[in-house]
């Protein structure tokens, strides 16, 4: 079968299966998810073997970074965590079928909404095998058929995990083809997938900027995209400086490689002379490289100068850009101009400034007196997340299973006609 | 200034203005809207003159239909209705700033959502001048800056209406450039507009299929699209046949040219012999052309045969396709296969079938015992609508001003850091 035909057939089967999966009971979905979790643990060795195969293939290539190897490599403990993740999904409330906002219209019609799955979700991701299981099981719980297309470097691991999932789905009575996987590592498979306008309801690319741009440019299917995290903390003149120190330190140092870590620190000029030396000392002890605006350079000696590029950069590393600002307006403008609309925080005790910051900062998550590191489905109480959206349509911020659903209007009448 | 530069400047100004408009008080927006309504009525003659100019230009072209002329032409009464429409928008609750779903996390963080405008909305529409006012004022009320691009045939009318709106906006203290209009009728203006990824947050095309497809194909900006309405009514064997007659007649005849009118009637085989002759008599009296499946042809003599194409067609006319089905499964499958996911209804007294139809029909509006003609923002209690979405992301069904907003997470802490 040609590649084009193969992908088309997957799309057709997915659409058919989606109609059936949409009305499967929560109980049956949960039982299947528990079976998947058990099977993943039980078949740890088989998964590790597939992972070793991927590892060997990748080692032969020279262009691979250690961070990449780290993301690819599985251990018995990581596999156990995957299974635990699936059990967490079982605990989430099934959003499908919820009826809400019912209101009685003057003519007696009852009009409201019913929550339903999106249908078929295409997930295109790079080489983290845990996405195979996370995304597969989140889609299943929310009644969506998923078409998974993972990075070629982890093809063996992904396939081993997928085979467990689909086997448990079909042997427990879920509709045939209710999870799908693109086995071929040919790049054209992605472009064929992106043409399935009739069969895929939404595409979620998970990976770098290039992947996301490629997907948006090459499909007419709606896309939910996950941008980068150039996050800020603004320490106001009326901040509790001790609290500010802890928040800034945490947001930069606790896990610098993730999207909700702080990249630029903004400090009100009135407190810069006291606050900057104190926080700089702590950050330097943690090996953070500081890059400052001209005023910062006058206060902190021996640090690098921040150039225009620094304000735009998501370092994902132990580097911090620092800018002294005149007032909250300058801070808000800086964030809205240079930021990536991900997560930004103010530290202050002033009520009016809190409200101003909350209303005017145009980001997916706006914080008062807390570390930006909390932007995460679990921390927000949404459960496991399919990603963090920085776009404005449909879902913004951490996306849980509710964001994998849509609604339809339901209208209950007793013979009403329009006059 | 080049066209490219002109459109780019509009985009930049729109984005700047959007930050300011997002935090304008509801009172100021409402006062301005009332001034706009008054000015539209007061300047009726000036608007009519501009409309006559458009009318004369269009008359010189031969390819224009009477329906097109009807949509283009304004009368004092239609202008009065426009103004009334704006006053209705004043009455709608301002969705911006609403804080909801606040919950306390175990670590004491308060996490919830704040409703905010989308930002800048590009509206590309064909030649109905009322869209200029409707869309402009709905965007204003929801705190969004609109960039309007209307059809070239109504350019003079649109511009007259826009000039009134922007004059009232700016003279009442709203931010400069908070409503924008593309004055040039060159087609390239649209493609330049579709490139403003940095400045436009969402594009809403309002018009025919070709326009919508063109927009989706040519932009990386998220699009909310409004599909066609191939709507169905299924009359079940357990229907109240008198009620079914009235609903079917209403959905076909009351206003056949609109998207929520019925195009295909599905009838259970057990009642086809009694129901079809009765409804056919009424429909024929209203000059409805009937096209039937083979079984229908045996019951109703002298009607046309329905071909495969008929099941796919949105007639928007006094034509009805009729199919006799074996059971509710066949009806649901037919609707999900041939329908356009707009509005579909069942007429039955059977509870289990009601629930099955509500759950399994994959459409924006699913009806029980009522005419599909109610799919409309006002009828659903949402107020004026910006359109009816048949896509699944973000908004589905009639879109009111709430659907012109997004949310951001707000997180209130007291110094929490991530451990």
Short mmCIF file of N, CA and C in Angstrom, two decimals, chain A residues 225-380:
data_model
loop_
_atom_site.label_atom_id
_atom_site.label_comp_id
_atom_site.label_asym_id
_atom_site.label_seq_id
_atom_site.Cartn_x
_atom_site.Cartn_y
_atom_site.Cartn_z
N UNK A 225 -1.38 24.99 19.50
CA UNK A 225 0.07 25.00 19.56
C UNK A 225 0.57 25.45 20.93
N UNK A 226 1.78 25.03 21.19
CA UNK A 226 2.39 25.21 22.50
C UNK A 226 3.66 26.00 22.31
N UNK A 227 3.61 27.26 22.66
CA UNK A 227 4.76 28.12 22.40
C UNK A 227 5.83 27.98 23.46
N UNK A 228 6.81 28.82 23.35
CA UNK A 228 7.92 28.79 24.28
C UNK A 228 7.56 29.59 25.52
N UNK A 229 8.42 29.51 26.53
CA UNK A 229 8.15 30.19 27.79
C UNK A 229 9.24 31.19 28.15
N UNK A 230 9.08 32.41 27.66
CA UNK A 230 9.99 33.47 28.10
C UNK A 230 9.29 34.18 29.26
N UNK A 231 9.51 33.66 30.47
CA UNK A 231 8.74 34.08 31.64
C UNK A 231 9.48 35.16 32.45
N UNK A 232 8.69 36.03 33.10
CA UNK A 232 9.23 37.17 33.84
C UNK A 232 8.74 37.18 35.29
N UNK A 233 9.58 37.74 36.16
CA UNK A 233 9.09 38.12 37.48
C UNK A 233 9.41 39.60 37.67
N UNK A 234 8.38 40.36 38.07
CA UNK A 234 8.57 41.78 38.37
C UNK A 234 8.54 41.97 39.88
N UNK A 235 9.65 42.45 40.43
CA UNK A 235 9.71 42.73 41.87
C UNK A 235 9.46 44.22 42.07
N UNK A 236 8.31 44.50 42.65
CA UNK A 236 7.84 45.88 42.82
C UNK A 236 8.52 46.54 44.02
N UNK A 237 8.50 47.89 44.03
CA UNK A 237 9.10 48.61 45.17
C UNK A 237 8.39 48.25 46.48
N UNK A 238 7.10 47.86 46.38
CA UNK A 238 6.38 47.52 47.61
C UNK A 238 6.35 46.01 47.88
N UNK A 239 7.33 45.30 47.33
CA UNK A 239 7.40 43.85 47.57
C UNK A 239 7.95 43.55 48.95
N UNK A 240 7.56 42.42 49.48
CA UNK A 240 8.25 41.83 50.64
C UNK A 240 9.54 41.23 50.05
N UNK A 241 10.68 41.86 50.32
CA UNK A 241 11.91 41.50 49.60
C UNK A 241 12.42 40.10 49.94
N UNK A 242 12.14 39.67 51.14
CA UNK A 242 12.54 38.31 51.52
C UNK A 242 11.76 37.29 50.68
N UNK A 243 10.44 37.55 50.57
CA UNK A 243 9.59 36.68 49.75
C UNK A 243 10.05 36.73 48.29
N UNK A 244 10.35 37.93 47.81
CA UNK A 244 10.77 38.10 46.42
C UNK A 244 12.02 37.28 46.14
N UNK A 245 12.97 37.32 47.07
CA UNK A 245 14.21 36.55 46.91
C UNK A 245 13.92 35.07 46.72
N UNK A 246 13.04 34.54 47.56
CA UNK A 246 12.75 33.11 47.48
C UNK A 246 12.04 32.75 46.18
N UNK A 247 11.11 33.60 45.78
CA UNK A 247 10.35 33.32 44.54
C UNK A 247 11.28 33.39 43.32
N UNK A 248 12.10 34.44 43.27
CA UNK A 248 13.01 34.60 42.12
C UNK A 248 13.99 33.44 42.05
N UNK A 249 14.55 33.09 43.20
CA UNK A 249 15.51 31.99 43.24
C UNK A 249 14.85 30.69 42.75
N UNK A 250 13.68 30.42 43.27
CA UNK A 250 12.97 29.20 42.90
C UNK A 250 12.65 29.17 41.41
N UNK A 251 12.15 30.29 40.89
CA UNK A 251 11.71 30.32 39.48
C UNK A 251 12.88 30.16 38.53
N UNK A 252 14.06 30.58 38.96
CA UNK A 252 15.23 30.43 38.08
C UNK A 252 15.95 29.11 38.28
N UNK A 253 16.12 28.69 39.52
CA UNK A 253 17.09 27.62 39.83
C UNK A 253 16.48 26.23 39.97
N UNK A 254 15.22 26.15 40.44
CA UNK A 254 14.70 24.84 40.83
C UNK A 254 14.67 23.85 39.67
N UNK A 255 14.37 24.31 38.47
CA UNK A 255 14.44 23.45 37.27
C UNK A 255 14.52 24.35 36.04
N UNK A 256 15.73 24.80 35.74
CA UNK A 256 15.89 25.85 34.72
C UNK A 256 15.53 25.41 33.30
N UNK A 257 15.49 24.12 33.02
CA UNK A 257 15.30 23.66 31.65
C UNK A 257 13.86 23.57 31.19
N UNK A 258 12.91 24.03 32.00
CA UNK A 258 11.50 23.87 31.62
C UNK A 258 10.86 25.21 31.27
N UNK A 259 9.72 25.12 30.57
CA UNK A 259 9.12 26.32 29.98
C UNK A 259 8.60 27.33 31.00
N UNK A 260 8.29 26.88 32.23
CA UNK A 260 7.76 27.84 33.20
C UNK A 260 8.83 28.43 34.12
N UNK A 261 10.11 28.18 33.82
CA UNK A 261 11.20 28.81 34.58
C UNK A 261 11.34 30.28 34.15
N UNK A 262 11.78 31.13 35.09
CA UNK A 262 11.94 32.55 34.78
C UNK A 262 13.17 32.79 33.90
N UNK A 263 13.04 33.71 32.95
CA UNK A 263 14.18 34.04 32.09
C UNK A 263 14.63 35.49 32.27
N UNK A 264 13.70 36.38 32.61
CA UNK A 264 14.05 37.78 32.83
C UNK A 264 13.47 38.26 34.16
N UNK A 265 14.32 38.95 34.93
CA UNK A 265 13.90 39.55 36.20
C UNK A 265 13.77 41.05 36.01
N UNK A 266 12.62 41.61 36.38
CA UNK A 266 12.41 43.05 36.32
C UNK A 266 12.33 43.59 37.75
N UNK A 267 13.10 44.65 38.02
CA UNK A 267 13.18 45.16 39.40
C UNK A 267 12.89 46.65 39.41
N UNK A 268 12.01 47.07 40.32
CA UNK A 268 11.69 48.49 40.45
C UNK A 268 12.94 49.25 40.92
N UNK A 269 13.16 50.45 40.33
CA UNK A 269 14.41 51.18 40.59
C UNK A 269 14.59 51.54 42.06
N UNK A 270 13.48 51.75 42.80
CA UNK A 270 13.59 52.18 44.19
C UNK A 270 14.19 51.11 45.11
N UNK A 271 14.08 49.85 44.71
CA UNK A 271 14.60 48.79 45.58
C UNK A 271 15.78 48.07 44.94
N UNK A 272 16.15 48.50 43.73
CA UNK A 272 17.21 47.78 42.99
C UNK A 272 18.51 47.73 43.80
N UNK A 273 18.85 48.84 44.48
CA UNK A 273 20.12 48.90 45.21
C UNK A 273 20.21 47.92 46.37
N UNK A 274 19.08 47.63 46.99
CA UNK A 274 19.12 46.65 48.08
C UNK A 274 18.84 45.23 47.57
N UNK A 275 17.84 45.11 46.66
CA UNK A 275 17.41 43.77 46.26
C UNK A 275 18.42 43.07 45.36
N UNK A 276 18.96 43.80 44.39
CA UNK A 276 19.82 43.14 43.41
C UNK A 276 21.07 42.49 44.01
N UNK A 277 21.81 43.19 44.88
CA UNK A 277 22.99 42.53 45.46
C UNK A 277 22.62 41.26 46.23
N UNK A 278 21.51 41.31 46.96
CA UNK A 278 21.11 40.14 47.77
C UNK A 278 20.77 38.94 46.88
N UNK A 279 19.93 39.17 45.86
CA UNK A 279 19.53 38.04 45.01
C UNK A 279 20.70 37.58 44.14
N UNK A 280 21.55 38.53 43.73
CA UNK A 280 22.68 38.16 42.88
C UNK A 280 23.61 37.20 43.62
N UNK A 281 23.80 37.45 44.89
CA UNK A 281 24.67 36.59 45.69
C UNK A 281 24.13 35.15 45.70
N UNK A 282 22.83 35.01 45.98
CA UNK A 282 22.21 33.68 46.00
C UNK A 282 22.29 33.00 44.63
N UNK A 283 22.01 33.77 43.58
CA UNK A 283 21.98 33.18 42.24
C UNK A 283 23.37 32.75 41.79
N UNK A 284 24.37 33.57 42.16
CA UNK A 284 25.74 33.21 41.76
C UNK A 284 26.18 31.93 42.46
N UNK A 285 25.75 31.78 43.72
CA UNK A 285 26.07 30.54 44.43
C UNK A 285 25.49 29.32 43.73
N UNK A 286 24.40 29.55 43.00
CA UNK A 286 23.79 28.44 42.25
C UNK A 286 24.29 28.42 40.80
N UNK A 287 25.40 29.13 40.56
CA UNK A 287 26.02 29.15 39.23
C UNK A 287 25.14 29.77 38.14
N UNK A 288 24.30 30.71 38.50
CA UNK A 288 23.49 31.39 37.48
C UNK A 288 24.31 32.53 36.87
N UNK A 289 24.37 32.55 35.55
CA UNK A 289 25.03 33.64 34.86
C UNK A 289 24.05 34.81 34.74
N UNK A 290 24.49 36.02 35.19
CA UNK A 290 23.60 37.18 35.14
C UNK A 290 23.99 38.09 33.99
N UNK A 291 22.96 38.65 33.34
CA UNK A 291 23.19 39.62 32.26
C UNK A 291 22.29 40.83 32.53
N UNK A 292 22.91 42.00 32.70
CA UNK A 292 22.13 43.13 33.18
C UNK A 292 21.97 44.29 32.22
N UNK A 293 20.93 45.10 32.45
CA UNK A 293 20.75 46.37 31.75
C UNK A 293 21.79 47.36 32.30
N UNK A 294 21.96 48.54 31.69
CA UNK A 294 22.98 49.48 32.16
C UNK A 294 22.88 49.81 33.65
N UNK A 295 21.66 50.01 34.16
CA UNK A 295 21.53 50.34 35.59
C UNK A 295 21.95 49.15 36.45
N UNK A 296 21.55 47.97 36.05
CA UNK A 296 21.94 46.76 36.79
C UNK A 296 23.47 46.65 36.84
N UNK A 297 24.11 46.96 35.72
CA UNK A 297 25.58 46.86 35.66
C UNK A 297 26.24 47.81 36.66
N UNK A 298 25.58 48.95 36.91
CA UNK A 298 26.15 49.89 37.88
C UNK A 298 26.03 49.36 39.31
N UNK A 299 24.98 48.56 39.55
CA UNK A 299 24.77 48.02 40.89
C UNK A 299 25.55 46.73 41.12
N UNK A 300 25.52 45.86 40.11
CA UNK A 300 26.22 44.57 40.22
C UNK A 300 27.47 44.62 39.35
N UNK A 301 28.60 44.61 39.96
CA UNK A 301 29.82 44.69 39.15
C UNK A 301 30.20 43.30 38.63
N UNK A 302 30.86 43.30 37.52
CA UNK A 302 31.43 42.04 36.99
C UNK A 302 30.44 41.11 36.34
N UNK A 303 29.26 41.60 35.99
CA UNK A 303 28.36 40.72 35.24
C UNK A 303 28.29 41.19 33.79
N UNK A 304 27.80 40.29 32.93
CA UNK A 304 27.71 40.57 31.50
C UNK A 304 26.63 41.61 31.20
N UNK A 305 26.81 42.29 30.09
CA UNK A 305 25.79 43.24 29.66
C UNK A 305 24.69 42.48 28.89
N UNK A 306 23.43 42.81 29.18
CA UNK A 306 22.34 42.21 28.41
C UNK A 306 22.14 42.99 27.12
N UNK A 307 22.07 42.29 26.00
CA UNK A 307 21.80 42.96 24.72
C UNK A 307 20.33 42.71 24.34
N UNK A 308 19.88 43.41 23.32
CA UNK A 308 18.47 43.30 22.89
C UNK A 308 18.00 41.84 22.81
N UNK A 309 18.84 41.00 22.23
CA UNK A 309 18.50 39.58 22.08
C UNK A 309 18.16 38.89 23.40
N UNK A 310 18.83 39.33 24.47
CA UNK A 310 18.59 38.67 25.76
C UNK A 310 17.13 38.80 26.20
N UNK A 311 16.54 39.95 25.94
CA UNK A 311 15.14 40.13 26.40
C UNK A 311 14.19 39.20 25.67
N UNK A 312 14.57 38.76 24.49
CA UNK A 312 13.71 37.87 23.69
C UNK A 312 13.95 36.38 23.98
N UNK A 313 15.02 36.07 24.73
CA UNK A 313 15.49 34.68 24.76
C UNK A 313 14.90 33.83 25.88
N UNK A 314 14.48 32.61 25.51
CA UNK A 314 14.14 31.60 26.49
C UNK A 314 15.40 30.76 26.68
N UNK A 315 16.16 31.05 27.75
CA UNK A 315 17.46 30.37 27.91
C UNK A 315 17.31 28.88 28.18
N UNK A 316 16.32 28.51 28.98
CA UNK A 316 16.18 27.12 29.43
C UNK A 316 17.49 26.65 30.07
N UNK A 317 18.11 27.56 30.78
CA UNK A 317 19.44 27.28 31.32
C UNK A 317 19.69 28.20 32.52
N UNK A 318 20.82 28.02 33.19
CA UNK A 318 21.14 28.86 34.35
C UNK A 318 21.69 30.21 33.91
N UNK A 319 20.87 30.95 33.21
CA UNK A 319 21.21 32.30 32.75
C UNK A 319 20.00 33.18 33.08
N UNK A 320 20.24 34.40 33.52
CA UNK A 320 19.13 35.30 33.84
C UNK A 320 19.43 36.70 33.34
N UNK A 321 18.47 37.27 32.62
CA UNK A 321 18.57 38.67 32.21
C UNK A 321 17.88 39.53 33.28
N UNK A 322 18.48 40.68 33.59
CA UNK A 322 17.93 41.54 34.64
C UNK A 322 17.78 42.96 34.11
N UNK A 323 16.61 43.55 34.37
CA UNK A 323 16.37 44.93 33.94
C UNK A 323 15.73 45.71 35.09
N UNK A 324 16.28 46.91 35.33
CA UNK A 324 15.69 47.81 36.32
C UNK A 324 14.66 48.67 35.60
N UNK A 325 13.46 48.77 36.18
CA UNK A 325 12.39 49.55 35.53
C UNK A 325 11.94 50.69 36.43
N UNK A 326 11.37 51.71 35.79
CA UNK A 326 10.92 52.90 36.52
C UNK A 326 9.66 52.67 37.33
N UNK A 327 8.77 51.82 36.79
CA UNK A 327 7.48 51.64 37.45
C UNK A 327 6.79 50.40 36.88
N UNK A 328 5.60 50.13 37.40
CA UNK A 328 4.87 48.92 36.96
C UNK A 328 4.50 49.01 35.48
N UNK A 329 4.21 50.22 34.98
CA UNK A 329 3.87 50.36 33.57
C UNK A 329 5.01 49.83 32.69
N UNK A 330 6.22 50.23 33.04
CA UNK A 330 7.35 49.77 32.23
C UNK A 330 7.49 48.25 32.31
N UNK A 331 7.25 47.72 33.50
CA UNK A 331 7.34 46.25 33.65
C UNK A 331 6.29 45.56 32.79
N UNK A 332 5.06 46.02 32.88
CA UNK A 332 3.98 45.40 32.09
C UNK A 332 4.27 45.52 30.59
N UNK A 333 4.70 46.71 30.18
CA UNK A 333 5.00 46.89 28.75
C UNK A 333 6.14 45.98 28.29
N UNK A 334 7.17 45.85 29.12
CA UNK A 334 8.28 44.96 28.78
C UNK A 334 7.77 43.52 28.61
N UNK A 335 6.97 43.08 29.55
CA UNK A 335 6.47 41.69 29.50
C UNK A 335 5.61 41.47 28.26
N UNK A 336 4.69 42.41 28.00
CA UNK A 336 3.81 42.24 26.84
C UNK A 336 4.57 42.34 25.51
N UNK A 337 5.66 43.11 25.52
CA UNK A 337 6.43 43.27 24.30
C UNK A 337 7.38 42.09 24.05
N UNK A 338 8.17 41.76 25.05
CA UNK A 338 9.21 40.74 24.85
C UNK A 338 8.78 39.32 25.24
N UNK A 339 7.78 39.21 26.07
CA UNK A 339 7.41 37.90 26.61
C UNK A 339 6.78 37.00 25.57
N UNK A 340 6.57 35.75 25.96
CA UNK A 340 5.95 34.79 25.03
C UNK A 340 4.54 34.43 25.50
N UNK A 341 3.99 35.25 26.40
CA UNK A 341 2.61 35.06 26.88
C UNK A 341 2.42 33.71 27.56
N UNK A 342 3.43 33.28 28.29
CA UNK A 342 3.36 32.00 28.99
C UNK A 342 3.02 32.26 30.46
N UNK A 343 4.02 32.53 31.30
CA UNK A 343 3.79 32.71 32.74
C UNK A 343 4.60 33.89 33.24
N UNK A 344 3.95 34.83 33.91
CA UNK A 344 4.63 36.01 34.40
C UNK A 344 4.09 36.37 35.78
N UNK A 345 4.98 36.88 36.64
CA UNK A 345 4.59 37.11 38.03
C UNK A 345 4.96 38.52 38.50
N UNK A 346 4.16 39.01 39.45
CA UNK A 346 4.51 40.23 40.17
C UNK A 346 4.70 39.85 41.63
N UNK A 347 5.68 40.51 42.29
CA UNK A 347 5.79 40.38 43.73
C UNK A 347 5.57 41.77 44.30
N UNK A 348 4.50 41.91 45.04
CA UNK A 348 4.16 43.21 45.64
C UNK A 348 3.17 43.01 46.78
N UNK A 349 3.08 44.01 47.65
CA UNK A 349 2.05 44.00 48.68
C UNK A 349 0.93 44.98 48.34
N UNK A 350 1.06 45.69 47.21
CA UNK A 350 0.12 46.77 46.87
C UNK A 350 -1.08 46.24 46.07
N UNK A 351 -2.27 46.42 46.63
CA UNK A 351 -3.49 45.88 46.04
C UNK A 351 -3.74 46.39 44.63
N UNK A 352 -3.61 47.71 44.42
CA UNK A 352 -3.92 48.29 43.12
C UNK A 352 -2.97 47.77 42.04
N UNK A 353 -1.72 47.61 42.42
CA UNK A 353 -0.75 47.07 41.44
C UNK A 353 -1.04 45.61 41.12
N UNK A 354 -1.49 44.85 42.12
CA UNK A 354 -1.87 43.46 41.87
C UNK A 354 -2.94 43.42 40.80
N UNK A 355 -3.97 44.23 40.99
CA UNK A 355 -5.09 44.20 40.05
C UNK A 355 -4.66 44.66 38.66
N UNK A 356 -3.85 45.68 38.63
CA UNK A 356 -3.35 46.19 37.36
C UNK A 356 -2.56 45.10 36.62
N UNK A 357 -1.67 44.44 37.33
CA UNK A 357 -0.83 43.40 36.73
C UNK A 357 -1.71 42.25 36.21
N UNK A 358 -2.66 41.82 37.03
CA UNK A 358 -3.55 40.72 36.63
C UNK A 358 -4.33 41.07 35.37
N UNK A 359 -4.81 42.31 35.30
CA UNK A 359 -5.65 42.70 34.16
C UNK A 359 -4.83 42.98 32.91
N UNK A 360 -3.64 43.51 33.07
CA UNK A 360 -2.94 44.04 31.90
C UNK A 360 -1.88 43.12 31.31
N UNK A 361 -1.37 42.19 32.08
CA UNK A 361 -0.38 41.28 31.49
C UNK A 361 -1.11 40.23 30.67
N UNK A 362 -0.74 40.14 29.40
CA UNK A 362 -1.47 39.33 28.43
C UNK A 362 -0.82 37.96 28.29
N UNK A 363 -0.87 37.17 29.35
CA UNK A 363 -0.21 35.86 29.33
C UNK A 363 -1.17 34.76 29.77
N UNK A 364 -0.80 33.53 29.45
CA UNK A 364 -1.66 32.39 29.78
C UNK A 364 -1.80 32.22 31.30
N UNK A 365 -0.73 32.55 32.05
CA UNK A 365 -0.79 32.43 33.51
C UNK A 365 -0.15 33.67 34.13
N UNK A 366 -0.93 34.38 34.93
CA UNK A 366 -0.44 35.61 35.55
C UNK A 366 -0.46 35.41 37.07
N UNK A 367 0.70 35.58 37.68
CA UNK A 367 0.90 35.24 39.10
C UNK A 367 1.06 36.47 39.97
N UNK A 368 0.59 36.33 41.20
CA UNK A 368 0.88 37.30 42.25
C UNK A 368 1.58 36.56 43.39
N UNK A 369 2.75 37.04 43.76
CA UNK A 369 3.47 36.50 44.92
C UNK A 369 3.62 34.98 44.92
N UNK A 370 4.01 34.44 43.77
CA UNK A 370 4.30 33.00 43.72
C UNK A 370 5.25 32.76 42.55
N UNK A 371 5.93 31.63 42.61
CA UNK A 371 6.88 31.25 41.56
C UNK A 371 6.14 30.85 40.29
N UNK A 372 6.68 31.24 39.13
CA UNK A 372 6.08 30.86 37.85
C UNK A 372 6.14 29.35 37.59
N UNK A 373 6.92 28.65 38.39
CA UNK A 373 7.12 27.21 38.20
C UNK A 373 5.85 26.38 38.38
N UNK A 374 4.77 27.01 38.87
CA UNK A 374 3.55 26.23 39.09
C UNK A 374 2.69 26.02 37.85
N UNK A 375 3.05 26.62 36.72
CA UNK A 375 2.22 26.45 35.52
C UNK A 375 2.35 25.03 35.00
N UNK A 376 1.35 24.23 35.32
CA UNK A 376 1.43 22.79 35.13
C UNK A 376 0.04 22.23 35.47
N UNK A 377 -0.41 21.27 34.67
CA UNK A 377 -1.75 20.72 34.88
C UNK A 377 -2.00 20.21 36.29
N UNK A 378 -1.06 19.44 36.83
CA UNK A 378 -1.25 18.89 38.17
C UNK A 378 -1.30 20.00 39.22
N UNK A 379 -0.37 20.96 39.11
CA UNK A 379 -0.30 22.04 40.10
C UNK A 379 -1.56 22.90 40.08
N UNK A 380 -2.17 23.03 38.90
CA UNK A 380 -3.39 23.83 38.79
C UNK A 380 -4.66 23.01 39.10
#
